[in-house]
């Protein structure tokens, strides 16, 4: 084992209720690993156990070359002796200490070199002016940065971040994220971050561990997680999806958006098909249909003519279209194979705002339609 | 911040040292350690003259309860040498717990009559006090009340005031009635007395005189020396009025005689300063101290040839109940239970 | 060490695992040791209760036990209800309403805390009985001649006892309720207003429930004090359970019977407290909002303002001004009697004892509260709760519980010292003021522990986590984080204990060494002979010594309000 954080087969339970079951995590120095999952999935517990705030029940934790906790024999190095830093979701700044005092709180003795680092970091984080301020006078973003610096000041080998950006408004978040990531990369600390926000995880992480029900569901690079989710849960966790049910027949499954390859799932299996809004491409029909009496037969003809294509379905109409800035959110309506009506969300790059009610053509890249056996 | 902490610590250290330095109780040499159920201000003049005459210092703790337990808990380390009590109850409890030391002293045996001391010298009566009746001069004719039995007679319905039935003085009186007349008769007497009460039992002995003065009731019981103290109270002259409103009546002069109780002294078992302790009790039973008791506290000296105070003497001679103090001690727990059984302290209307 | 994580199976294993772990935790062991130290006298009382006691119970059950219980319930309920209504009501008045004299009443309402109940009982009786000022005036006014001419309520009664105790004990509730109201985020109140609740409905539906834990602690303290009081009930001839305990002990010579009654009372109190905790289980009282503004103030006009003024004035007048002025009158006349004694020594003894006890109670209280915070397992929690039940035990009984273990310890040390060094050590603890300070600490730990536990619970556990992950161990975390954060409460706790120690009597009487008097014991030897006047100066000194802490307390609470802190420490933000 060389540096970083190793969590080996960790299990934890509260009052007999398992919270984390057999999770292993490795974070290399300089690496940012995100634990992503819905609330209650055990990610914060894992972080607290790894930090030593909870006594490990089962498993093993190494920090650097050292074992800091071992379920066999009940070995437990208290958090203060683990050489870690932890940034809390609510920041937990000490209200009786000012910004500077908060940040140097963890320094064992006044260390000119570290104090210089603190001053530089304050500068870099635009905090120099509030060096002597008390926490309650700071904005949320300032508090977040102070908390980060406080956790990093003693040069921990491992840094834990618990929902580090959840208290910030979206406009400020991007800048703070960038500053944070920059600082983490500069220092080369092994960082384990917990979040429920997929954007944050995607942005920050070198690697994402998706957790559900106390277990790791998928472990991989952000792109991998996003584009190759292992199941419906991971897919849905990373963003909104359109969900369809179906049954595999002849290695394929039929959806309102077309027929897709079943990826080798056995025939007769009930499956779900998940398609992200940005995996759906919309195009307006070449000629807008004139509103005369001959409208209906022609539309049917159009649909019929394309029925051989795997990714085109009979009739779709726009329900609503909203601009989101760089993309547009379009809701369309279509029909299940059984005939019932369904709503489908799509996200289209650029400004694309068709009139509600107008007919629209839909296509889906087969790679972006995820087919999984139903739970 | 640091500076303040040091100052604070220093100050605190000074408090601790100062507080402990003051606590100095000797257990050897020319000292005697006293546990007293009597108020220090009553004992001070007498103890001061003991120190003056003998050079022996008297250390004292005053409390009304817990002294027995304190002696018991300290075991071999017990520092107390002498116990002073205001009635027989406590002395008897100490004796029963086997915490007293028998004393043989020719002086004590000469000074204190047999019925006022334990036959084996476990304790000694130092003074006696009579639990007399107080009767309204206005509303009670001489001869109307002559005995404890009269107090319980229908004649005094609604006219009697009493201190708590559980007070040691009243418990001792009831114990003496049990000793003389038996439990059943005592219970009847107490029941009848209860129904004669003008109000719920309350207040101390002086408060009974005050109640008669105020017209709440016509007769009451009190230790005789309280009369003396009220009549001579220059600090609170209103007490003279209370005393003036009542007549002191010795009880049962045609029967057993006036019920008496003692204030007593005893040497604690294993007393470190045993000889000095005996010397102190001998001093208390001697002419000098007995006169002081009589003069300051208006009690009856235990020593037969020492006269009571002029004031007390002016109330006339009377016949004392010669019932042994030990008999009273024996019946105290039963008396206490009778008070509960009758519900005496609940007052007349229950 | 292998175990399944299936809930039903894993549960007992985890329990065992955790217990095994905390046995090795220094803080847990320390907390349990401190709890044991404090609980020892209580255990001694229970142990005493286990020795046979003849047929005392049968006798009591057949005769007076029912009456004792009934009278005690009336007293405790009366005082509990009285202090709750008065304490909460006045706290609400002075924090939320504006009316004439509010600024003064804000602290003056605490003053009765400095007056011992037995002193107020004495003074009030003096005024209200037949020969007292009030009835004399009535007689002179209406030409009544004697008692038969008119009716006047009997002050020496259960009602009188409830009145007197309520008057001196309501400040506990006032103190805690006011602090709770001040701490409440104004946002919560405003939310209530915007949801259509008027100020009074907001009080009952939001402010009161939020302040409930604080009010409950205050009422519990007042009720426990009423429960174990002897001086006042004896003076008023009210036969309570506690009076019965003393009767069994001293008149029936049954120490074990008395200990049994005291144990029953302890169980009753524990059950009551447990029931209350159970009733609000699941409710959490963390402050979620960190935004504080000046509290809204409802100006009370005209008759309402006058009423508020009169109510507050009446409380301060009856609970403080009356006894203080009566004592001052006596003191002016008889001060030479007091000064001719070792008055200065008594003052010093009282102050030093109370200060030492306050220090001990606060230190141990903080240690225990922090220990529970570090490891709040069932055993630790139960032990600390039991240790803080000393407040519910009659003082003299507790003293007995103190002297037996201390005496045994002294004998042991003495024996060892004799055999090893051939020097006797004598009564190292039970014969010195160590015994009194220990007794005070056991008795008043509930005050400091309760205050500090409440205060610590408001500090988010993440503060601990932050300090720990920044390399500070539990001790350093306590010193550098919690200590500064709960400093205000430390002072409050210390002052409460100090004031109570100044007034304490039964423990002091029994546990003190030779020739050692405090102001309270000095006053007692005269008061027990109804000669209070001659020691009035000393009595007045007790009251005066209580005023200073009371005023400090008051300032401390106002300062502790977060909104105020914000104004004081606000720094310019760029």
PDB file of N, CA and C in Angstrom, chain B residues 12 16 19 22-23 25 33-34 39-41 59-62 65 68-70 72-75 77 79 90 166 200-204 210 214 216 235-236 332 336-337 340 346, chain C residues 55 59 63-64 67 129-131 147 156 230 237 239 247 249-253 255 337 348 356 359 400 403 407 411 414 427 433 509-510 512-515 525-526 528 530 533-534:
ATOM      1  N   UNK B  12      -8.127  30.840  43.575  1.00  0.00           N
ATOM      2  CA  UNK B  12      -8.857  29.677  44.010  1.00  0.00           C
ATOM      3  C   UNK B  12      -8.057  28.862  45.008  1.00  0.00           C
ATOM      4  N   UNK B  16      -9.076  27.712  48.846  1.00  0.00           N
ATOM      5  CA  UNK B  16      -9.028  26.343  49.370  1.00  0.00           C
ATOM      6  C   UNK B  16      -8.191  26.296  50.643  1.00  0.00           C
ATOM      7  N   UNK B  19      -9.885  28.129  53.438  1.00  0.00           N
ATOM      8  CA  UNK B  19     -11.068  27.432  53.943  1.00  0.00           C
ATOM      9  C   UNK B  19     -10.671  26.255  54.819  1.00  0.00           C
ATOM     10  N   UNK B  22      -8.974  27.105  58.405  1.00  0.00           N
ATOM     11  CA  UNK B  22      -9.872  27.474  59.478  1.00  0.00           C
ATOM     12  C   UNK B  22     -10.385  26.247  60.227  1.00  0.00           C
ATOM     13  N   UNK B  23     -10.426  25.139  59.487  1.00  0.00           N
ATOM     14  CA  UNK B  23     -10.943  23.921  60.108  1.00  0.00           C
ATOM     15  C   UNK B  23      -9.875  23.319  60.981  1.00  0.00           C
ATOM     16  N   UNK B  25      -9.699  21.014  64.351  1.00  0.00           N
ATOM     17  CA  UNK B  25     -10.297  20.347  65.501  1.00  0.00           C
ATOM     18  C   UNK B  25      -9.248  19.487  66.155  1.00  0.00           C
ATOM     19  N   UNK B  33     -13.907  17.668  72.672  1.00  0.00           N
ATOM     20  CA  UNK B  33     -14.753  17.877  71.499  1.00  0.00           C
ATOM     21  C   UNK B  33     -16.192  17.519  71.815  1.00  0.00           C
ATOM     22  N   UNK B  34     -17.055  18.441  71.506  1.00  0.00           N
ATOM     23  CA  UNK B  34     -18.426  18.363  71.973  1.00  0.00           C
ATOM     24  C   UNK B  34     -19.398  18.322  70.796  1.00  0.00           C
ATOM     25  N   UNK B  39     -28.218  24.900  71.474  1.00  0.00           N
ATOM     26  CA  UNK B  39     -27.655  26.017  70.737  1.00  0.00           C
ATOM     27  C   UNK B  39     -26.385  26.513  71.422  1.00  0.00           C
ATOM     28  N   UNK B  40     -25.354  26.797  70.624  1.00  0.00           N
ATOM     29  CA  UNK B  40     -24.074  27.260  71.183  1.00  0.00           C
ATOM     30  C   UNK B  40     -24.233  28.523  72.028  1.00  0.00           C
ATOM     31  N   UNK B  41     -25.148  29.408  71.623  1.00  0.00           N
ATOM     32  CA  UNK B  41     -25.221  30.666  72.373  1.00  0.00           C
ATOM     33  C   UNK B  41     -25.751  30.449  73.795  1.00  0.00           C
ATOM     34  N   UNK B  59     -14.158  22.399  71.851  1.00  0.00           N
ATOM     35  CA  UNK B  59     -14.579  22.505  70.447  1.00  0.00           C
ATOM     36  C   UNK B  59     -15.991  21.971  70.324  1.00  0.00           C
ATOM     37  N   UNK B  60     -16.760  22.584  69.437  1.00  0.00           N
ATOM     38  CA  UNK B  60     -18.180  22.265  69.456  1.00  0.00           C
ATOM     39  C   UNK B  60     -18.792  22.201  68.060  1.00  0.00           C
ATOM     40  N   UNK B  61     -19.689  21.258  67.887  1.00  0.00           N
ATOM     41  CA  UNK B  61     -20.568  21.259  66.710  1.00  0.00           C
ATOM     42  C   UNK B  61     -21.991  21.191  67.229  1.00  0.00           C
ATOM     43  N   UNK B  62     -22.830  22.030  66.664  1.00  0.00           N
ATOM     44  CA  UNK B  62     -24.231  22.031  67.063  1.00  0.00           C
ATOM     45  C   UNK B  62     -25.088  21.517  65.910  1.00  0.00           C
ATOM     46  N   UNK B  65     -29.782  16.891  64.427  1.00  0.00           N
ATOM     47  CA  UNK B  65     -29.894  15.521  63.949  1.00  0.00           C
ATOM     48  C   UNK B  65     -28.589  15.088  63.320  1.00  0.00           C
ATOM     49  N   UNK B  68     -25.558  11.134  65.910  1.00  0.00           N
ATOM     50  CA  UNK B  68     -25.392   9.700  66.171  1.00  0.00           C
ATOM     51  C   UNK B  68     -24.736   9.028  64.964  1.00  0.00           C
ATOM     52  N   UNK B  69     -25.252   9.329  63.786  1.00  0.00           N
ATOM     53  CA  UNK B  69     -24.735   8.716  62.576  1.00  0.00           C
ATOM     54  C   UNK B  69     -23.287   9.136  62.344  1.00  0.00           C
ATOM     55  N   UNK B  70     -22.996  10.371  62.704  1.00  0.00           N
ATOM     56  CA  UNK B  70     -21.641  10.874  62.509  1.00  0.00           C
ATOM     57  C   UNK B  70     -20.651  10.095  63.374  1.00  0.00           C
ATOM     58  N   UNK B  72     -21.097   7.132  64.566  1.00  0.00           N
ATOM     59  CA  UNK B  72     -21.080   5.754  64.097  1.00  0.00           C
ATOM     60  C   UNK B  72     -20.192   5.610  62.862  1.00  0.00           C
ATOM     61  N   UNK B  73     -20.326   6.540  61.933  1.00  0.00           N
ATOM     62  CA  UNK B  73     -19.594   6.438  60.679  1.00  0.00           C
ATOM     63  C   UNK B  73     -18.092   6.606  60.878  1.00  0.00           C
ATOM     64  N   UNK B  74     -17.711   7.400  61.873  1.00  0.00           N
ATOM     65  CA  UNK B  74     -16.290   7.670  62.054  1.00  0.00           C
ATOM     66  C   UNK B  74     -15.571   6.494  62.689  1.00  0.00           C
ATOM     67  N   UNK B  75     -16.323   5.602  63.306  1.00  0.00           N
ATOM     68  CA  UNK B  75     -15.721   4.420  63.903  1.00  0.00           C
ATOM     69  C   UNK B  75     -14.629   4.782  64.897  1.00  0.00           C
ATOM     70  N   UNK B  77     -12.092   6.458  64.483  1.00  0.00           N
ATOM     71  CA  UNK B  77     -11.562   7.811  64.336  1.00  0.00           C
ATOM     72  C   UNK B  77     -12.451   8.868  64.957  1.00  0.00           C
ATOM     73  N   UNK B  79     -14.008  11.724  66.572  1.00  0.00           N
ATOM     74  CA  UNK B  79     -13.340  12.767  67.346  1.00  0.00           C
ATOM     75  C   UNK B  79     -14.182  13.253  68.526  1.00  0.00           C
ATOM     76  N   UNK B  90     -32.527  11.481  72.609  1.00  0.00           N
ATOM     77  CA  UNK B  90     -31.258  11.319  71.896  1.00  0.00           C
ATOM     78  C   UNK B  90     -30.261  10.493  72.703  1.00  0.00           C
ATOM     79  N   UNK B 166     -45.270  15.596  67.661  1.00  0.00           N
ATOM     80  CA  UNK B 166     -44.050  14.857  67.412  1.00  0.00           C
ATOM     81  C   UNK B 166     -42.836  15.523  68.042  1.00  0.00           C
ATOM     82  N   UNK B 200     -54.711  23.391  64.604  1.00  0.00           N
ATOM     83  CA  UNK B 200     -53.731  22.376  64.260  1.00  0.00           C
ATOM     84  C   UNK B 200     -52.461  22.607  65.076  1.00  0.00           C
ATOM     85  N   UNK B 201     -51.825  21.568  65.610  1.00  0.00           N
ATOM     86  CA  UNK B 201     -50.600  21.762  66.393  1.00  0.00           C
ATOM     87  C   UNK B 201     -49.535  22.488  65.574  1.00  0.00           C
ATOM     88  N   UNK B 202     -48.933  23.508  66.142  1.00  0.00           N
ATOM     89  CA  UNK B 202     -47.956  24.307  65.413  1.00  0.00           C
ATOM     90  C   UNK B 202     -47.166  25.199  66.364  1.00  0.00           C
ATOM     91  N   UNK B 203     -46.090  25.765  65.837  1.00  0.00           N
ATOM     92  CA  UNK B 203     -45.292  26.735  66.578  1.00  0.00           C
ATOM     93  C   UNK B 203     -44.453  26.094  67.662  1.00  0.00           C
ATOM     94  N   UNK B 204     -43.647  26.917  68.327  1.00  0.00           N
ATOM     95  CA  UNK B 204     -42.835  26.406  69.429  1.00  0.00           C
ATOM     96  C   UNK B 204     -43.532  26.722  70.751  1.00  0.00           C
ATOM     97  N   UNK B 210     -48.234  32.960  73.208  1.00  0.00           N
ATOM     98  CA  UNK B 210     -48.678  34.027  72.331  1.00  0.00           C
ATOM     99  C   UNK B 210     -50.120  33.792  71.875  1.00  0.00           C
ATOM    100  N   UNK B 214     -53.357  36.043  72.331  1.00  0.00           N
ATOM    101  CA  UNK B 214     -54.155  36.523  71.196  1.00  0.00           C
ATOM    102  C   UNK B 214     -55.590  36.040  71.248  1.00  0.00           C
ATOM    103  N   UNK B 216     -56.574  32.901  70.825  1.00  0.00           N
ATOM    104  CA  UNK B 216     -56.823  31.734  69.984  1.00  0.00           C
ATOM    105  C   UNK B 216     -57.294  30.577  70.848  1.00  0.00           C
ATOM    106  N   UNK B 235     -35.197  42.196  74.795  1.00  0.00           N
ATOM    107  CA  UNK B 235     -34.998  42.447  73.368  1.00  0.00           C
ATOM    108  C   UNK B 235     -36.326  42.427  72.619  1.00  0.00           C
ATOM    109  N   UNK B 236     -37.219  41.580  73.034  1.00  0.00           N
ATOM    110  CA  UNK B 236     -38.546  41.555  72.431  1.00  0.00           C
ATOM    111  C   UNK B 236     -39.572  41.713  73.546  1.00  0.00           C
ATOM    112  N   UNK B 332     -40.745   6.113  74.436  1.00  0.00           N
ATOM    113  CA  UNK B 332     -40.789   7.164  73.414  1.00  0.00           C
ATOM    114  C   UNK B 332     -41.243   6.660  72.035  1.00  0.00           C
ATOM    115  N   UNK B 336     -44.463   8.044  70.048  1.00  0.00           N
ATOM    116  CA  UNK B 336     -44.405   8.649  68.723  1.00  0.00           C
ATOM    117  C   UNK B 336     -45.419   7.996  67.780  1.00  0.00           C
ATOM    118  N   UNK B 337     -45.543   6.696  67.892  1.00  0.00           N
ATOM    119  CA  UNK B 337     -46.499   6.000  67.035  1.00  0.00           C
ATOM    120  C   UNK B 337     -47.945   6.334  67.400  1.00  0.00           C
ATOM    121  N   UNK B 340     -49.071   9.318  65.631  1.00  0.00           N
ATOM    122  CA  UNK B 340     -49.491   9.001  64.262  1.00  0.00           C
ATOM    123  C   UNK B 340     -50.865   8.358  64.245  1.00  0.00           C
ATOM    124  N   UNK B 346     -52.921  16.345  62.738  1.00  0.00           N
ATOM    125  CA  UNK B 346     -53.862  16.810  61.715  1.00  0.00           C
ATOM    126  C   UNK B 346     -54.804  17.866  62.270  1.00  0.00           C
TER     127      UNK B 346
ATOM    128  N   UNK C  55     -41.257  -2.840  62.059  1.00  0.00           N
ATOM    129  CA  UNK C  55     -42.561  -2.790  61.403  1.00  0.00           C
ATOM    130  C   UNK C  55     -42.944  -1.341  61.092  1.00  0.00           C
ATOM    131  N   UNK C  59     -46.706   0.281  60.362  1.00  0.00           N
ATOM    132  CA  UNK C  59     -47.249   1.365  61.179  1.00  0.00           C
ATOM    133  C   UNK C  59     -47.600   2.577  60.317  1.00  0.00           C
ATOM    134  N   UNK C  63     -51.248   4.285  59.505  1.00  0.00           N
ATOM    135  CA  UNK C  63     -51.566   5.566  60.129  1.00  0.00           C
ATOM    136  C   UNK C  63     -51.413   6.764  59.191  1.00  0.00           C
ATOM    137  N   UNK C  64     -50.190   7.214  58.989  1.00  0.00           N
ATOM    138  CA  UNK C  64     -50.021   8.538  58.393  1.00  0.00           C
ATOM    139  C   UNK C  64     -49.513   8.553  56.958  1.00  0.00           C
ATOM    140  N   UNK C  67     -51.654  10.226  54.330  1.00  0.00           N
ATOM    141  CA  UNK C  67     -51.746  11.684  54.493  1.00  0.00           C
ATOM    142  C   UNK C  67     -50.452  12.359  54.037  1.00  0.00           C
ATOM    143  N   UNK C 129     -49.776  36.780  60.674  1.00  0.00           N
ATOM    144  CA  UNK C 129     -50.502  36.133  61.763  1.00  0.00           C
ATOM    145  C   UNK C 129     -51.238  37.201  62.610  1.00  0.00           C
ATOM    146  N   UNK C 130     -51.913  36.691  63.627  1.00  0.00           N
ATOM    147  CA  UNK C 130     -52.831  37.554  64.389  1.00  0.00           C
ATOM    148  C   UNK C 130     -52.181  38.860  64.859  1.00  0.00           C
ATOM    149  N   UNK C 131     -50.976  38.737  65.447  1.00  0.00           N
ATOM    150  CA  UNK C 131     -50.337  39.934  65.979  1.00  0.00           C
ATOM    151  C   UNK C 131     -49.568  40.709  64.908  1.00  0.00           C
ATOM    152  N   UNK C 147     -60.098  37.662  67.704  1.00  0.00           N
ATOM    153  CA  UNK C 147     -60.107  36.690  66.621  1.00  0.00           C
ATOM    154  C   UNK C 147     -61.504  36.233  66.221  1.00  0.00           C
ATOM    155  N   UNK C 156     -50.155  29.546  58.588  1.00  0.00           N
ATOM    156  CA  UNK C 156     -49.431  28.305  58.888  1.00  0.00           C
ATOM    157  C   UNK C 156     -50.249  27.127  58.388  1.00  0.00           C
ATOM    158  N   UNK C 230     -37.561  20.867  54.665  1.00  0.00           N
ATOM    159  CA  UNK C 230     -38.055  20.553  55.999  1.00  0.00           C
ATOM    160  C   UNK C 230     -38.373  21.825  56.779  1.00  0.00           C
ATOM    161  N   UNK C 237     -46.222  23.710  59.976  1.00  0.00           N
ATOM    162  CA  UNK C 237     -46.937  22.540  60.489  1.00  0.00           C
ATOM    163  C   UNK C 237     -47.625  21.758  59.375  1.00  0.00           C
ATOM    164  N   UNK C 239     -47.456  18.377  57.309  1.00  0.00           N
ATOM    165  CA  UNK C 239     -46.828  17.068  57.474  1.00  0.00           C
ATOM    166  C   UNK C 239     -46.603  16.401  56.129  1.00  0.00           C
ATOM    167  N   UNK C 247     -39.259  12.094  60.983  1.00  0.00           N
ATOM    168  CA  UNK C 247     -39.961  11.561  62.140  1.00  0.00           C
ATOM    169  C   UNK C 247     -39.587  10.109  62.382  1.00  0.00           C
ATOM    170  N   UNK C 249     -36.944   8.649  61.385  1.00  0.00           N
ATOM    171  CA  UNK C 249     -35.528   8.599  61.739  1.00  0.00           C
ATOM    172  C   UNK C 249     -35.323   8.960  63.225  1.00  0.00           C
ATOM    173  N   UNK C 250     -35.855  10.091  63.621  1.00  0.00           N
ATOM    174  CA  UNK C 250     -35.491  10.647  64.923  1.00  0.00           C
ATOM    175  C   UNK C 250     -36.442  10.232  66.044  1.00  0.00           C
ATOM    176  N   UNK C 251     -37.729  10.140  65.767  1.00  0.00           N
ATOM    177  CA  UNK C 251     -38.654   9.786  66.837  1.00  0.00           C
ATOM    178  C   UNK C 251     -38.854   8.290  66.970  1.00  0.00           C
ATOM    179  N   UNK C 252     -38.799   7.585  65.834  1.00  0.00           N
ATOM    180  CA  UNK C 252     -38.979   6.139  65.921  1.00  0.00           C
ATOM    181  C   UNK C 252     -37.631   5.441  65.910  1.00  0.00           C
ATOM    182  N   UNK C 253     -36.555   6.223  65.901  1.00  0.00           N
ATOM    183  CA  UNK C 253     -35.204   5.673  65.929  1.00  0.00           C
ATOM    184  C   UNK C 253     -34.987   4.627  64.852  1.00  0.00           C
ATOM    185  N   UNK C 255     -33.382   4.430  61.417  1.00  0.00           N
ATOM    186  CA  UNK C 255     -32.629   5.038  60.323  1.00  0.00           C
ATOM    187  C   UNK C 255     -32.936   4.328  59.020  1.00  0.00           C
ATOM    188  N   UNK C 337     -25.540  42.284  68.299  1.00  0.00           N
ATOM    189  CA  UNK C 337     -25.566  40.883  68.724  1.00  0.00           C
ATOM    190  C   UNK C 337     -24.807  40.003  67.747  1.00  0.00           C
ATOM    191  N   UNK C 348     -16.858  34.528  55.752  1.00  0.00           N
ATOM    192  CA  UNK C 348     -15.793  33.893  54.983  1.00  0.00           C
ATOM    193  C   UNK C 348     -16.089  32.410  54.765  1.00  0.00           C
ATOM    194  N   UNK C 356     -16.132  26.990  46.612  1.00  0.00           N
ATOM    195  CA  UNK C 356     -15.506  25.690  46.340  1.00  0.00           C
ATOM    196  C   UNK C 356     -16.522  24.710  45.773  1.00  0.00           C
ATOM    197  N   UNK C 359     -17.424  25.556  42.248  1.00  0.00           N
ATOM    198  CA  UNK C 359     -16.344  25.153  41.350  1.00  0.00           C
ATOM    199  C   UNK C 359     -16.394  23.639  41.113  1.00  0.00           C
ATOM    200  N   UNK C 400     -26.310  11.835  55.824  1.00  0.00           N
ATOM    201  CA  UNK C 400     -26.052  10.496  56.359  1.00  0.00           C
ATOM    202  C   UNK C 400     -25.404   9.634  55.276  1.00  0.00           C
ATOM    203  N   UNK C 403     -21.720  10.726  55.166  1.00  0.00           N
ATOM    204  CA  UNK C 403     -20.761  10.420  56.231  1.00  0.00           C
ATOM    205  C   UNK C 403     -20.405   8.943  56.318  1.00  0.00           C
ATOM    206  N   UNK C 407     -16.662   8.160  56.088  1.00  0.00           N
ATOM    207  CA  UNK C 407     -16.121   7.631  57.336  1.00  0.00           C
ATOM    208  C   UNK C 407     -15.391   6.316  57.085  1.00  0.00           C
ATOM    209  N   UNK C 411     -11.477   5.600  57.687  1.00  0.00           N
ATOM    210  CA  UNK C 411     -10.983   4.506  58.517  1.00  0.00           C
ATOM    211  C   UNK C 411      -9.974   3.664  57.765  1.00  0.00           C
ATOM    212  N   UNK C 414      -6.776   5.641  57.380  1.00  0.00           N
ATOM    213  CA  UNK C 414      -6.153   5.721  58.691  1.00  0.00           C
ATOM    214  C   UNK C 414      -5.459   4.399  59.041  1.00  0.00           C
ATOM    215  N   UNK C 427      -9.772  11.794  60.615  1.00  0.00           N
ATOM    216  CA  UNK C 427     -10.876  11.998  59.682  1.00  0.00           C
ATOM    217  C   UNK C 427     -10.447  12.959  58.585  1.00  0.00           C
ATOM    218  N   UNK C 433     -13.884  20.175  55.927  1.00  0.00           N
ATOM    219  CA  UNK C 433     -14.891  20.764  55.039  1.00  0.00           C
ATOM    220  C   UNK C 433     -14.978  20.023  53.712  1.00  0.00           C
ATOM    221  N   UNK C 509     -25.094  21.590  58.687  1.00  0.00           N
ATOM    222  CA  UNK C 509     -25.165  21.347  60.120  1.00  0.00           C
ATOM    223  C   UNK C 509     -24.504  20.030  60.498  1.00  0.00           C
ATOM    224  N   UNK C 510     -24.807  18.999  59.731  1.00  0.00           N
ATOM    225  CA  UNK C 510     -24.337  17.674  60.100  1.00  0.00           C
ATOM    226  C   UNK C 510     -22.879  17.453  59.700  1.00  0.00           C
ATOM    227  N   UNK C 512     -20.388  19.632  59.129  1.00  0.00           N
ATOM    228  CA  UNK C 512     -19.312  20.587  59.426  1.00  0.00           C
ATOM    229  C   UNK C 512     -18.394  20.074  60.534  1.00  0.00           C
ATOM    230  N   UNK C 513     -17.164  20.528  60.499  1.00  0.00           N
ATOM    231  CA  UNK C 513     -16.214  20.167  61.547  1.00  0.00           C
ATOM    232  C   UNK C 513     -16.499  20.977  62.818  1.00  0.00           C
ATOM    233  N   UNK C 514     -15.687  20.726  63.816  1.00  0.00           N
ATOM    234  CA  UNK C 514     -15.858  21.452  65.079  1.00  0.00           C
ATOM    235  C   UNK C 514     -15.643  22.953  64.884  1.00  0.00           C
ATOM    236  N   UNK C 515     -16.359  23.716  65.668  1.00  0.00           N
ATOM    237  CA  UNK C 515     -16.199  25.179  65.726  1.00  0.00           C
ATOM    238  C   UNK C 515     -16.335  25.829  64.359  1.00  0.00           C
ATOM    239  N   UNK C 525     -29.221  28.583  64.573  1.00  0.00           N
ATOM    240  CA  UNK C 525     -29.260  28.334  66.017  1.00  0.00           C
ATOM    241  C   UNK C 525     -30.146  29.357  66.723  1.00  0.00           C
ATOM    242  N   UNK C 526     -30.260  30.534  66.134  1.00  0.00           N
ATOM    243  CA  UNK C 526     -31.191  31.513  66.717  1.00  0.00           C
ATOM    244  C   UNK C 526     -32.606  31.280  66.218  1.00  0.00           C
ATOM    245  N   UNK C 528     -33.980  28.642  65.315  1.00  0.00           N
ATOM    246  CA  UNK C 528     -34.596  27.452  65.884  1.00  0.00           C
ATOM    247  C   UNK C 528     -35.177  27.764  67.258  1.00  0.00           C
ATOM    248  N   UNK C 530     -36.631  30.681  67.649  1.00  0.00           N
ATOM    249  CA  UNK C 530     -37.436  31.844  67.223  1.00  0.00           C
ATOM    250  C   UNK C 530     -36.854  33.143  67.754  1.00  0.00           C
ATOM    251  N   UNK C 533     -34.307  37.602  65.098  1.00  0.00           N
ATOM    252  CA  UNK C 533     -33.900  39.001  65.129  1.00  0.00           C
ATOM    253  C   UNK C 533     -32.431  39.155  65.483  1.00  0.00           C
ATOM    254  N   UNK C 534     -31.996  38.358  66.457  1.00  0.00           N
ATOM    255  CA  UNK C 534     -30.636  38.535  66.950  1.00  0.00           C
ATOM    256  C   UNK C 534     -29.588  38.138  65.918  1.00  0.00           C
TER     257      UNK C 534
END
